[in-house]
Amino acid sequence: MRRITVIDSHTGGEPTRVVLAGGPDLGAGSLAARRERFQREFDHFRSAVVNEPRGSDVVVGALLVEPEDRSCVAGVIFFNNVGYLGMCGHGTIGLLATLAHLGRLGPGGHRLETPVGVVTATLHPGGEVSVENVPSFRKAAGVVVEVPGAGRVTGDVAWGGNWFFLVKHEGVPLTLAHVDQLTDLAWRMRCAVNAQGYPEVDHVELFGPPTVPGAHARNFVLCPGKAYDRSPCGTGTSAKLACLAADRELAEGEPWVQESILGSTFTGRYRRRGDQIIPTITGTAYVNAESTQLLDERDPFCWGIRG
Ligand code: PYC
C-alpha cells in the first residue's frame, strides 16, 4: 500500500491539497523542467491525488519540491483535474496557511519557486497571506471573437501566472444558480479565442458589478478542466490588474477588491515594472483536513478517474 500525506485547505472556498510526503522524485533542475517530468512520467500521481474517488474536479494539488533557487523556502508545482498550472494564487495562500499550521514557517515574507518564476508570500500575524506574484501583463486588448450562440464577444488576453481571456459580462447573472450556463458560455469563449490565434488561453474570466460592500467587481472564472474557481482567482485577479493598469483605470498601490462567484474576496494591488506590473494579492485560507491517502494497486481506480 502506497501512502501519500496531504493537508487540505480552502481559500475563499477554493480547495488546495498540499502533498507533503509520498510524491514522485522529480530529480533536480528548474521547476519548469520538473513540471514537464511530472507530466511525462508521473501524471497518474496527479490524477490519484486530485481526481475522484479521492478528490474532485475542483481540487488544486500542490507538490512541494526542493527549490533550485536556494533563496526560496520551497518549490511548488500546482496541478488540477486535467493538468498543470503555471502559478496559483489561491493555492499559494493555502500553501502558506498549511506550512504555518505545521509550524514550518511564521509571519513574514517567504520566497517560493514555481515553474513560472519566484513569488514572495507574506504571512501576516492575523493569518492573512499576501502573494507578490510573477510579473503580469496584457498581451492583447479588445480581441473580438465570434462565439457560437452568443455572437461577437470582446475581451482582453492577459498573463497573471496563467493565461486569461477577460470579458466584461452582461446577460446571465454571475450567481451560483447560473454556473452551468456560465460554464457552457465561458467554455465556448475559450474555444473561440483559442481558434482565433490565442491557443495559450486556459482560463476565462467573466466580470461584472460587485455585490459585496467594498468590492470593485465580481467574477466567474472557468479553469482548464471546466471547474469554476470558487475563489476570486489569484492569477485571474493579477491578469485583471494588468488590464486595469494598462487602461490607467487603477493607480499603482490602490486596492482592487475582487469578489468571487461565492462572494469571497481578494484584495489586489500592483506596482509598475516597465511595461509589466507586479501584482500582490491578499486573502485568507483555512486548513480543514490532515490525511493520508492510500493507494492500493488492486483498486481499479487507484490512480483516479481520468476524463
Ligand atoms: O487562484 O490563481 C488562482 C487559481 C488558478 C486556478 C484556480 N485558482
PDB file of C-alpha atoms and ligand atoms in Angstrom:
ATOM      1  CA  MET A   1       0.000   0.000   0.000  1.00  0.00           C
ATOM      2  CA  ARG A   2       1.472   3.345  -1.034  1.00  0.00           C
ATOM      3  CA  ARG A   3       0.833   6.303   1.308  1.00  0.00           C
ATOM      4  CA  ILE A   4       0.607   9.992   0.427  1.00  0.00           C
ATOM      5  CA  THR A   5       0.473  12.578   3.216  1.00  0.00           C
ATOM      6  CA  VAL A   6      -1.668  15.578   2.361  1.00  0.00           C
ATOM      7  CA  ILE A   7      -3.136  18.648   4.031  1.00  0.00           C
ATOM      8  CA  ASP A   8      -6.267  20.257   2.668  1.00  0.00           C
ATOM      9  CA  SER A   9      -7.288  23.879   2.971  1.00  0.00           C
ATOM     10  CA  HIS A  10      -9.602  26.258   1.188  1.00  0.00           C
ATOM     11  CA  THR A  11      -9.042  29.846   0.148  1.00  0.00           C
ATOM     12  CA  GLY A  12     -12.256  31.760  -0.350  1.00  0.00           C
ATOM     13  CA  GLY A  13     -13.997  28.413  -0.946  1.00  0.00           C
ATOM     14  CA  GLU A  14     -11.460  27.017  -3.448  1.00  0.00           C
ATOM     15  CA  PRO A  15      -9.646  23.893  -2.197  1.00  0.00           C
ATOM     16  CA  THR A  16      -5.896  23.265  -2.154  1.00  0.00           C
ATOM     17  CA  ARG A  17      -4.365  19.874  -1.350  1.00  0.00           C
ATOM     18  CA  VAL A  18      -0.684  20.118  -0.390  1.00  0.00           C
ATOM     19  CA  VAL A  19       1.327  16.915  -0.861  1.00  0.00           C
ATOM     20  CA  LEU A  20       3.815  16.705   1.999  1.00  0.00           C
ATOM     21  CA  ALA A  21       5.174  13.188   1.532  1.00  0.00           C
ATOM     22  CA  GLY A  22       4.837  10.220  -0.808  1.00  0.00           C
ATOM     23  CA  GLY A  23       5.181  12.223  -4.028  1.00  0.00           C
ATOM     24  CA  PRO A  24       7.320  11.304  -7.030  1.00  0.00           C
ATOM     25  CA  ASP A  25      11.023  12.086  -7.108  1.00  0.00           C
ATOM     26  CA  LEU A  26      11.351  14.639  -9.912  1.00  0.00           C
ATOM     27  CA  GLY A  27      15.134  14.974  -9.560  1.00  0.00           C
ATOM     28  CA  ALA A  28      16.889  18.330  -9.825  1.00  0.00           C
ATOM     29  CA  GLY A  29      16.727  21.190 -12.306  1.00  0.00           C
ATOM     30  CA  SER A  30      14.410  24.084 -12.974  1.00  0.00           C
ATOM     31  CA  LEU A  31      10.840  23.901 -11.729  1.00  0.00           C
ATOM     32  CA  ALA A  32       9.652  24.160 -15.346  1.00  0.00           C
ATOM     33  CA  ALA A  33      11.729  21.089 -16.272  1.00  0.00           C
ATOM     34  CA  ARG A  34      10.495  19.213 -13.215  1.00  0.00           C
ATOM     35  CA  ARG A  35       6.887  20.074 -14.057  1.00  0.00           C
ATOM     36  CA  GLU A  36       7.472  18.573 -17.522  1.00  0.00           C
ATOM     37  CA  ARG A  37       8.898  15.434 -15.963  1.00  0.00           C
ATOM     38  CA  PHE A  38       5.927  15.256 -13.566  1.00  0.00           C
ATOM     39  CA  GLN A  39       3.599  15.392 -16.580  1.00  0.00           C
ATOM     40  CA  ARG A  40       5.592  12.941 -18.703  1.00  0.00           C
ATOM     41  CA  GLU A  41       6.337  10.268 -16.115  1.00  0.00           C
ATOM     42  CA  PHE A  42       4.032  10.703 -13.134  1.00  0.00           C
ATOM     43  CA  ASP A  43       0.749  12.019 -14.469  1.00  0.00           C
ATOM     44  CA  HIS A  44      -1.022   9.086 -12.801  1.00  0.00           C
ATOM     45  CA  PHE A  45       0.123  10.505  -9.454  1.00  0.00           C
ATOM     46  CA  ARG A  46      -1.529  13.856 -10.266  1.00  0.00           C
ATOM     47  CA  SER A  47      -4.763  12.071 -11.058  1.00  0.00           C
ATOM     48  CA  ALA A  48      -4.608   9.884  -7.938  1.00  0.00           C
ATOM     49  CA  VAL A  49      -4.286  12.898  -5.639  1.00  0.00           C
ATOM     50  CA  VAL A  50      -6.913  15.270  -7.032  1.00  0.00           C
ATOM     51  CA  ASN A  51      -9.366  13.270  -9.123  1.00  0.00           C
ATOM     52  CA  GLU A  52     -12.264  11.163  -7.901  1.00  0.00           C
ATOM     53  CA  PRO A  53     -12.579   8.978  -5.887  1.00  0.00           C
ATOM     54  CA  ARG A  54     -10.169  10.798  -3.510  1.00  0.00           C
ATOM     55  CA  GLY A  55     -10.772  14.293  -4.840  1.00  0.00           C
ATOM     56  CA  SER A  56     -12.993  16.175  -7.265  1.00  0.00           C
ATOM     57  CA  ASP A  57     -12.695  18.393 -10.346  1.00  0.00           C
ATOM     58  CA  VAL A  58     -12.311  21.421  -8.098  1.00  0.00           C
ATOM     59  CA  VAL A  59      -9.270  20.381  -6.058  1.00  0.00           C
ATOM     60  CA  VAL A  60      -5.944  22.006  -6.896  1.00  0.00           C
ATOM     61  CA  GLY A  61      -2.928  19.971  -5.814  1.00  0.00           C
ATOM     62  CA  ALA A  62       0.408  21.429  -4.725  1.00  0.00           C
ATOM     63  CA  LEU A  63       3.500  19.238  -4.816  1.00  0.00           C
ATOM     64  CA  LEU A  64       6.274  20.546  -2.590  1.00  0.00           C
ATOM     65  CA  VAL A  65       9.777  20.061  -4.007  1.00  0.00           C
ATOM     66  CA  GLU A  66      13.281  21.251  -3.202  1.00  0.00           C
ATOM     67  CA  PRO A  67      13.858  24.706  -4.710  1.00  0.00           C
ATOM     68  CA  GLU A  68      16.630  25.181  -7.243  1.00  0.00           C
ATOM     69  CA  ASP A  69      16.950  28.794  -6.091  1.00  0.00           C
ATOM     70  CA  ARG A  70      18.300  28.456  -2.556  1.00  0.00           C
ATOM     71  CA  SER A  71      16.841  31.816  -1.522  1.00  0.00           C
ATOM     72  CA  CYS A  72      13.419  30.115  -1.648  1.00  0.00           C
ATOM     73  CA  VAL A  73      11.906  28.169   1.242  1.00  0.00           C
ATOM     74  CA  ALA A  74      10.351  25.638  -1.159  1.00  0.00           C
ATOM     75  CA  GLY A  75       9.488  24.872  -4.733  1.00  0.00           C
ATOM     76  CA  VAL A  76       5.866  24.126  -5.635  1.00  0.00           C
ATOM     77  CA  ILE A  77       4.152  22.636  -8.674  1.00  0.00           C
ATOM     78  CA  PHE A  78       0.395  23.180  -8.849  1.00  0.00           C
ATOM     79  CA  PHE A  79      -1.867  20.744 -10.673  1.00  0.00           C
ATOM     80  CA  ASN A  80      -5.557  20.133 -11.231  1.00  0.00           C
ATOM     81  CA  ASN A  81      -8.051  17.614 -12.630  1.00  0.00           C
ATOM     82  CA  VAL A  82      -6.636  17.831 -16.164  1.00  0.00           C
ATOM     83  CA  GLY A  83      -3.043  19.019 -15.927  1.00  0.00           C
ATOM     84  CA  TYR A  84      -0.619  21.565 -14.503  1.00  0.00           C
ATOM     85  CA  LEU A  85      -0.760  25.262 -13.662  1.00  0.00           C
ATOM     86  CA  GLY A  86       1.961  27.891 -14.003  1.00  0.00           C
ATOM     87  CA  MET A  87       1.151  29.636 -10.741  1.00  0.00           C
ATOM     88  CA  CYS A  88      -1.841  29.520  -8.457  1.00  0.00           C
ATOM     89  CA  GLY A  89      -2.791  32.437  -6.213  1.00  0.00           C
ATOM     90  CA  HIS A  90      -5.370  30.759  -4.011  1.00  0.00           C
ATOM     91  CA  GLY A  91      -3.095  27.693  -3.855  1.00  0.00           C
ATOM     92  CA  THR A  92      -0.127  29.768  -2.658  1.00  0.00           C
ATOM     93  CA  ILE A  93      -2.287  31.301   0.071  1.00  0.00           C
ATOM     94  CA  GLY A  94      -3.403  27.753   1.006  1.00  0.00           C
ATOM     95  CA  LEU A  95       0.199  26.540   0.994  1.00  0.00           C
ATOM     96  CA  LEU A  96       1.304  29.296   3.387  1.00  0.00           C
ATOM     97  CA  ALA A  97      -1.613  28.553   5.732  1.00  0.00           C
ATOM     98  CA  THR A  98      -0.649  24.865   5.604  1.00  0.00           C
ATOM     99  CA  LEU A  99       3.034  25.463   6.356  1.00  0.00           C
ATOM    100  CA  ALA A 100       2.069  27.833   9.175  1.00  0.00           C
ATOM    101  CA  HIS A 101      -0.340  25.216  10.547  1.00  0.00           C
ATOM    102  CA  LEU A 102       2.563  22.737  10.596  1.00  0.00           C
ATOM    103  CA  GLY A 103       4.782  25.262  12.373  1.00  0.00           C
ATOM    104  CA  ARG A 104       7.194  25.238   9.429  1.00  0.00           C
ATOM    105  CA  LEU A 105       7.064  28.977   8.950  1.00  0.00           C
ATOM    106  CA  GLY A 106       5.966  32.079  10.822  1.00  0.00           C
ATOM    107  CA  PRO A 107       4.880  35.609   9.989  1.00  0.00           C
ATOM    108  CA  GLY A 108       6.998  37.407   7.407  1.00  0.00           C
ATOM    109  CA  GLY A 109       7.934  37.066   3.742  1.00  0.00           C
ATOM    110  CA  HIS A 110       8.813  33.681   2.216  1.00  0.00           C
ATOM    111  CA  ARG A 111      10.087  33.130  -1.307  1.00  0.00           C
ATOM    112  CA  LEU A 112       8.626  30.227  -3.268  1.00  0.00           C
ATOM    113  CA  GLU A 113       9.812  28.887  -6.606  1.00  0.00           C
ATOM    114  CA  THR A 114       7.186  27.976  -9.206  1.00  0.00           C
ATOM    115  CA  PRO A 115       7.518  26.809 -12.816  1.00  0.00           C
ATOM    116  CA  VAL A 116       6.835  30.385 -13.998  1.00  0.00           C
ATOM    117  CA  GLY A 117       9.045  32.262 -11.555  1.00  0.00           C
ATOM    118  CA  VAL A 118       9.680  33.120  -7.937  1.00  0.00           C
ATOM    119  CA  VAL A 119       6.849  34.609  -5.874  1.00  0.00           C
ATOM    120  CA  THR A 120       7.000  36.040  -2.368  1.00  0.00           C
ATOM    121  CA  ALA A 121       4.254  35.065   0.032  1.00  0.00           C
ATOM    122  CA  THR A 122       3.906  37.034   3.261  1.00  0.00           C
ATOM    123  CA  LEU A 123       2.126  35.567   6.249  1.00  0.00           C
ATOM    124  CA  HIS A 124       0.586  38.355   8.310  1.00  0.00           C
ATOM    125  CA  PRO A 125       0.225  37.980  12.097  1.00  0.00           C
ATOM    126  CA  GLY A 126      -3.584  37.635  11.802  1.00  0.00           C
ATOM    127  CA  GLY A 127      -3.298  34.754   9.319  1.00  0.00           C
ATOM    128  CA  GLU A 128      -3.909  36.678   6.088  1.00  0.00           C
ATOM    129  CA  VAL A 129      -1.466  35.967   3.272  1.00  0.00           C
ATOM    130  CA  SER A 130      -0.216  38.361   0.590  1.00  0.00           C
ATOM    131  CA  VAL A 131       1.291  36.905  -2.560  1.00  0.00           C
ATOM    132  CA  GLU A 132       3.590  39.063  -4.665  1.00  0.00           C
ATOM    133  CA  ASN A 133       3.026  37.317  -7.950  1.00  0.00           C
ATOM    134  CA  VAL A 134       5.116  36.937 -11.097  1.00  0.00           C
ATOM    135  CA  PRO A 135       5.226  39.938 -13.473  1.00  0.00           C
ATOM    136  CA  SER A 136       1.878  40.231 -15.229  1.00  0.00           C
ATOM    137  CA  PHE A 137       0.825  41.969 -18.432  1.00  0.00           C
ATOM    138  CA  ARG A 138      -1.894  42.367 -21.034  1.00  0.00           C
ATOM    139  CA  LYS A 139      -0.950  40.739 -24.297  1.00  0.00           C
ATOM    140  CA  ALA A 140      -3.890  41.881 -26.433  1.00  0.00           C
ATOM    141  CA  ALA A 141      -6.723  44.359 -25.819  1.00  0.00           C
ATOM    142  CA  GLY A 142     -10.151  44.294 -27.410  1.00  0.00           C
ATOM    143  CA  VAL A 143      -9.886  40.873 -29.018  1.00  0.00           C
ATOM    144  CA  VAL A 144     -13.145  40.208 -30.874  1.00  0.00           C
ATOM    145  CA  VAL A 145     -14.319  36.614 -31.203  1.00  0.00           C
ATOM    146  CA  GLU A 146     -17.429  35.053 -32.687  1.00  0.00           C
ATOM    147  CA  VAL A 147     -18.896  32.780 -30.021  1.00  0.00           C
ATOM    148  CA  PRO A 148     -21.485  30.245 -31.197  1.00  0.00           C
ATOM    149  CA  GLY A 149     -24.831  31.072 -29.607  1.00  0.00           C
ATOM    150  CA  ALA A 150     -23.527  34.320 -28.064  1.00  0.00           C
ATOM    151  CA  GLY A 151     -22.440  36.348 -31.100  1.00  0.00           C
ATOM    152  CA  ARG A 152     -19.491  38.761 -31.037  1.00  0.00           C
ATOM    153  CA  VAL A 153     -17.643  38.928 -27.749  1.00  0.00           C
ATOM    154  CA  THR A 154     -14.816  41.355 -26.963  1.00  0.00           C
ATOM    155  CA  GLY A 155     -12.190  40.675 -24.315  1.00  0.00           C
ATOM    156  CA  ASP A 156      -8.541  41.040 -23.320  1.00  0.00           C
ATOM    157  CA  VAL A 157      -5.870  38.345 -23.303  1.00  0.00           C
ATOM    158  CA  ALA A 158      -3.611  38.724 -20.255  1.00  0.00           C
ATOM    159  CA  TRP A 159      -0.997  36.828 -18.251  1.00  0.00           C
ATOM    160  CA  GLY A 160      -1.119  36.663 -14.448  1.00  0.00           C
ATOM    161  CA  GLY A 161       0.814  33.416 -13.921  1.00  0.00           C
ATOM    162  CA  ASN A 162      -1.687  31.600 -16.175  1.00  0.00           C
ATOM    163  CA  TRP A 163      -3.315  32.871 -19.389  1.00  0.00           C
ATOM    164  CA  PHE A 164      -6.738  34.524 -19.218  1.00  0.00           C
ATOM    165  CA  PHE A 165      -9.385  35.810 -21.595  1.00  0.00           C
ATOM    166  CA  LEU A 166     -11.152  38.542 -19.613  1.00  0.00           C
ATOM    167  CA  VAL A 167     -14.623  39.589 -20.692  1.00  0.00           C
ATOM    168  CA  LYS A 168     -16.957  42.255 -19.310  1.00  0.00           C
ATOM    169  CA  HIS A 169     -20.056  40.171 -18.821  1.00  0.00           C
ATOM    170  CA  GLU A 170     -23.698  41.078 -19.341  1.00  0.00           C
ATOM    171  CA  GLY A 171     -26.635  38.724 -19.514  1.00  0.00           C
ATOM    172  CA  VAL A 172     -26.803  35.539 -17.437  1.00  0.00           C
ATOM    173  CA  PRO A 173     -26.304  36.729 -13.825  1.00  0.00           C
ATOM    174  CA  LEU A 174     -22.971  35.938 -12.172  1.00  0.00           C
ATOM    175  CA  THR A 175     -24.553  33.799  -9.464  1.00  0.00           C
ATOM    176  CA  LEU A 176     -24.195  30.240  -8.240  1.00  0.00           C
ATOM    177  CA  ALA A 177     -27.659  29.460  -9.585  1.00  0.00           C
ATOM    178  CA  HIS A 178     -26.304  30.043 -13.101  1.00  0.00           C
ATOM    179  CA  VAL A 179     -22.957  28.234 -13.009  1.00  0.00           C
ATOM    180  CA  ASP A 180     -23.992  25.631 -15.578  1.00  0.00           C
ATOM    181  CA  GLN A 181     -24.905  28.308 -18.122  1.00  0.00           C
ATOM    182  CA  LEU A 182     -21.810  30.373 -17.263  1.00  0.00           C
ATOM    183  CA  THR A 183     -19.587  27.312 -17.623  1.00  0.00           C
ATOM    184  CA  ASP A 184     -21.034  26.498 -21.010  1.00  0.00           C
ATOM    185  CA  LEU A 185     -20.701  30.097 -22.207  1.00  0.00           C
ATOM    186  CA  ALA A 186     -17.153  30.547 -20.901  1.00  0.00           C
ATOM    187  CA  TRP A 187     -16.082  27.261 -22.478  1.00  0.00           C
ATOM    188  CA  ARG A 188     -17.403  28.370 -25.875  1.00  0.00           C
ATOM    189  CA  MET A 189     -15.499  31.651 -25.436  1.00  0.00           C
ATOM    190  CA  ARG A 190     -12.326  29.755 -24.635  1.00  0.00           C
ATOM    191  CA  CYS A 191     -12.668  27.626 -27.779  1.00  0.00           C
ATOM    192  CA  ALA A 192     -13.346  30.751 -29.859  1.00  0.00           C
ATOM    193  CA  VAL A 193     -10.360  32.727 -28.539  1.00  0.00           C
ATOM    194  CA  ASN A 194      -8.066  29.722 -28.933  1.00  0.00           C
ATOM    195  CA  ALA A 195      -9.232  29.257 -32.527  1.00  0.00           C
ATOM    196  CA  GLN A 196      -8.524  32.951 -33.139  1.00  0.00           C
ATOM    197  CA  GLY A 197      -4.786  32.540 -32.505  1.00  0.00           C
ATOM    198  CA  TYR A 198      -4.508  32.635 -28.718  1.00  0.00           C
ATOM    199  CA  PRO A 199      -4.076  28.921 -28.061  1.00  0.00           C
ATOM    200  CA  GLU A 200      -2.340  29.629 -24.775  1.00  0.00           C
ATOM    201  CA  VAL A 201      -5.538  30.880 -23.090  1.00  0.00           C
ATOM    202  CA  ASP A 202      -6.529  28.310 -20.484  1.00  0.00           C
ATOM    203  CA  HIS A 203      -8.789  30.327 -18.165  1.00  0.00           C
ATOM    204  CA  VAL A 204     -11.785  32.539 -18.966  1.00  0.00           C
ATOM    205  CA  GLU A 205     -12.759  35.301 -16.555  1.00  0.00           C
ATOM    206  CA  LEU A 206     -16.162  36.955 -16.814  1.00  0.00           C
ATOM    207  CA  PHE A 207     -16.563  40.042 -14.664  1.00  0.00           C
ATOM    208  CA  GLY A 208     -19.493  42.214 -13.675  1.00  0.00           C
ATOM    209  CA  PRO A 209     -20.672  44.596 -10.963  1.00  0.00           C
ATOM    210  CA  PRO A 210     -19.866  43.765  -7.319  1.00  0.00           C
ATOM    211  CA  THR A 211     -22.454  42.642  -4.786  1.00  0.00           C
ATOM    212  CA  VAL A 212     -20.325  42.658  -1.621  1.00  0.00           C
ATOM    213  CA  PRO A 213     -19.786  46.008   0.164  1.00  0.00           C
ATOM    214  CA  GLY A 214     -16.331  47.383  -0.635  1.00  0.00           C
ATOM    215  CA  ALA A 215     -15.737  45.147  -3.672  1.00  0.00           C
ATOM    216  CA  HIS A 216     -14.953  46.606  -7.109  1.00  0.00           C
ATOM    217  CA  ALA A 217     -16.065  43.688  -9.298  1.00  0.00           C
ATOM    218  CA  ARG A 218     -17.458  40.177  -9.138  1.00  0.00           C
ATOM    219  CA  ASN A 219     -16.128  37.400 -11.333  1.00  0.00           C
ATOM    220  CA  PHE A 220     -16.716  33.917 -12.646  1.00  0.00           C
ATOM    221  CA  VAL A 221     -13.518  32.104 -13.591  1.00  0.00           C
ATOM    222  CA  LEU A 222     -13.551  28.935 -15.641  1.00  0.00           C
ATOM    223  CA  CYS A 223     -10.489  26.751 -15.064  1.00  0.00           C
ATOM    224  CA  PRO A 224      -8.856  24.485 -17.688  1.00  0.00           C
ATOM    225  CA  GLY A 225     -10.709  21.337 -16.570  1.00  0.00           C
ATOM    226  CA  LYS A 226     -14.151  23.040 -16.705  1.00  0.00           C
ATOM    227  CA  ALA A 227     -14.366  23.543 -12.937  1.00  0.00           C
ATOM    228  CA  TYR A 228     -15.110  27.109 -11.871  1.00  0.00           C
ATOM    229  CA  ASP A 229     -12.926  28.823  -9.324  1.00  0.00           C
ATOM    230  CA  ARG A 230     -14.734  29.246  -6.025  1.00  0.00           C
ATOM    231  CA  SER A 231     -12.201  31.922  -5.033  1.00  0.00           C
ATOM    232  CA  PRO A 232     -11.715  35.222  -6.901  1.00  0.00           C
ATOM    233  CA  CYS A 233      -8.659  33.550  -8.550  1.00  0.00           C
ATOM    234  CA  GLY A 234      -5.268  34.986  -7.653  1.00  0.00           C
ATOM    235  CA  THR A 235      -3.732  34.698 -11.103  1.00  0.00           C
ATOM    236  CA  GLY A 236      -7.008  35.917 -12.654  1.00  0.00           C
ATOM    237  CA  THR A 237      -7.030  38.947 -10.355  1.00  0.00           C
ATOM    238  CA  SER A 238      -3.397  39.569 -11.360  1.00  0.00           C
ATOM    239  CA  ALA A 239      -4.384  39.459 -15.046  1.00  0.00           C
ATOM    240  CA  LYS A 240      -7.268  41.827 -14.286  1.00  0.00           C
ATOM    241  CA  LEU A 241      -4.888  44.250 -12.511  1.00  0.00           C
ATOM    242  CA  ALA A 242      -2.625  44.155 -15.589  1.00  0.00           C
ATOM    243  CA  CYS A 243      -5.595  45.225 -17.744  1.00  0.00           C
ATOM    244  CA  LEU A 244      -6.665  47.943 -15.297  1.00  0.00           C
ATOM    245  CA  ALA A 245      -3.095  49.243 -15.174  1.00  0.00           C
ATOM    246  CA  ALA A 246      -2.822  49.216 -18.982  1.00  0.00           C
ATOM    247  CA  ASP A 247      -6.104  51.161 -19.235  1.00  0.00           C
ATOM    248  CA  ARG A 248      -4.984  53.568 -16.466  1.00  0.00           C
ATOM    249  CA  GLU A 249      -8.148  52.689 -14.545  1.00  0.00           C
ATOM    250  CA  LEU A 250      -6.319  51.813 -11.325  1.00  0.00           C
ATOM    251  CA  ALA A 251      -3.306  53.651  -9.925  1.00  0.00           C
ATOM    252  CA  GLU A 252      -0.214  51.954  -8.536  1.00  0.00           C
ATOM    253  CA  GLY A 253      -0.752  50.916  -4.899  1.00  0.00           C
ATOM    254  CA  GLU A 254      -4.540  51.448  -4.967  1.00  0.00           C
ATOM    255  CA  PRO A 255      -6.598  48.490  -3.681  1.00  0.00           C
ATOM    256  CA  TRP A 256      -8.817  46.454  -6.005  1.00  0.00           C
ATOM    257  CA  VAL A 257     -11.226  44.209  -4.128  1.00  0.00           C
ATOM    258  CA  GLN A 258     -12.158  41.284  -6.337  1.00  0.00           C
ATOM    259  CA  GLU A 259     -15.217  39.255  -5.419  1.00  0.00           C
ATOM    260  CA  SER A 260     -15.738  35.637  -6.470  1.00  0.00           C
ATOM    261  CA  ILE A 261     -18.909  33.923  -7.626  1.00  0.00           C
ATOM    262  CA  LEU A 262     -19.303  32.880  -3.955  1.00  0.00           C
ATOM    263  CA  GLY A 263     -18.832  36.423  -2.642  1.00  0.00           C
ATOM    264  CA  SER A 264     -15.397  35.663  -1.144  1.00  0.00           C
ATOM    265  CA  THR A 265     -12.819  38.398  -1.766  1.00  0.00           C
ATOM    266  CA  PHE A 266      -9.141  39.018  -2.521  1.00  0.00           C
ATOM    267  CA  THR A 267      -7.557  42.442  -2.344  1.00  0.00           C
ATOM    268  CA  GLY A 268      -5.147  43.184  -5.182  1.00  0.00           C
ATOM    269  CA  ARG A 269      -2.604  45.971  -5.637  1.00  0.00           C
ATOM    270  CA  TYR A 270       0.179  46.442  -8.122  1.00  0.00           C
ATOM    271  CA  ARG A 271       3.409  48.278  -8.747  1.00  0.00           C
ATOM    272  CA  ARG A 272       4.715  49.016 -12.208  1.00  0.00           C
ATOM    273  CA  ARG A 273       7.855  47.432 -13.619  1.00  0.00           C
ATOM    274  CA  GLY A 274       8.487  48.706 -17.145  1.00  0.00           C
ATOM    275  CA  ASP A 275       5.527  47.720 -19.282  1.00  0.00           C
ATOM    276  CA  GLN A 276       4.585  44.955 -16.855  1.00  0.00           C
ATOM    277  CA  ILE A 277       3.160  45.063 -13.354  1.00  0.00           C
ATOM    278  CA  ILE A 278       3.986  43.178 -10.169  1.00  0.00           C
ATOM    279  CA  PRO A 279       0.650  42.286  -8.546  1.00  0.00           C
ATOM    280  CA  THR A 280       0.152  41.492  -4.878  1.00  0.00           C
ATOM    281  CA  ILE A 281      -2.937  39.508  -3.916  1.00  0.00           C
ATOM    282  CA  THR A 282      -4.136  39.212  -0.324  1.00  0.00           C
ATOM    283  CA  GLY A 283      -6.541  36.600   1.044  1.00  0.00           C
ATOM    284  CA  THR A 284      -7.119  34.050   3.777  1.00  0.00           C
ATOM    285  CA  ALA A 285      -7.064  30.261   3.782  1.00  0.00           C
ATOM    286  CA  TYR A 286      -8.292  27.769   6.368  1.00  0.00           C
ATOM    287  CA  VAL A 287      -6.799  24.319   6.897  1.00  0.00           C
ATOM    288  CA  ASN A 288      -9.586  21.748   7.011  1.00  0.00           C
ATOM    289  CA  ALA A 289      -8.054  18.258   6.830  1.00  0.00           C
ATOM    290  CA  GLU A 290      -4.856  16.353   7.581  1.00  0.00           C
ATOM    291  CA  SER A 291      -4.903  12.945   5.971  1.00  0.00           C
ATOM    292  CA  THR A 292      -3.073  10.024   4.453  1.00  0.00           C
ATOM    293  CA  GLN A 293      -4.199   8.835   1.051  1.00  0.00           C
ATOM    294  CA  LEU A 294      -3.869   5.083   0.488  1.00  0.00           C
ATOM    295  CA  LEU A 295      -3.067   3.747  -2.980  1.00  0.00           C
ATOM    296  CA  ASP A 296      -3.908   0.086  -3.386  1.00  0.00           C
ATOM    297  CA  GLU A 297      -2.830  -1.283  -6.784  1.00  0.00           C
ATOM    298  CA  ARG A 298      -5.687  -3.831  -6.651  1.00  0.00           C
ATOM    299  CA  ASP A 299      -8.157  -0.924  -6.760  1.00  0.00           C
ATOM    300  CA  PRO A 300      -9.194  -0.349 -10.408  1.00  0.00           C
ATOM    301  CA  PHE A 301      -9.476   3.375  -9.609  1.00  0.00           C
ATOM    302  CA  CYS A 302      -6.260   3.541  -7.617  1.00  0.00           C
ATOM    303  CA  TRP A 303      -4.892   6.264  -9.929  1.00  0.00           C
ATOM    304  CA  GLY A 304      -8.110   8.278 -10.038  1.00  0.00           C
ATOM    305  CA  ILE A 305     -10.875   8.551 -12.599  1.00  0.00           C
ATOM    306  CA  ARG A 306      -9.495  10.340 -15.630  1.00  0.00           C
ATOM    307  CA  GLY A 307     -11.815  12.106 -18.065  1.00  0.00           C
TER     308      GLY A 307
HETATM  309  O1  PYC B   1      -6.048  31.400  -7.611  1.00  0.00           O
HETATM  310  O2  PYC B   1      -4.653  31.582  -9.289  1.00  0.00           O
HETATM  311  C1  PYC B   1      -5.590  31.041  -8.720  1.00  0.00           C
HETATM  312  C2  PYC B   1      -6.219  29.869  -9.361  1.00  0.00           C
HETATM  313  C3  PYC B   1      -5.931  29.346 -10.593  1.00  0.00           C
HETATM  314  C4  PYC B   1      -6.778  28.262 -10.767  1.00  0.00           C
HETATM  315  C5  PYC B   1      -7.561  28.147  -9.646  1.00  0.00           C
HETATM  316  N1  PYC B   1      -7.211  29.144  -8.805  1.00  0.00           N
END
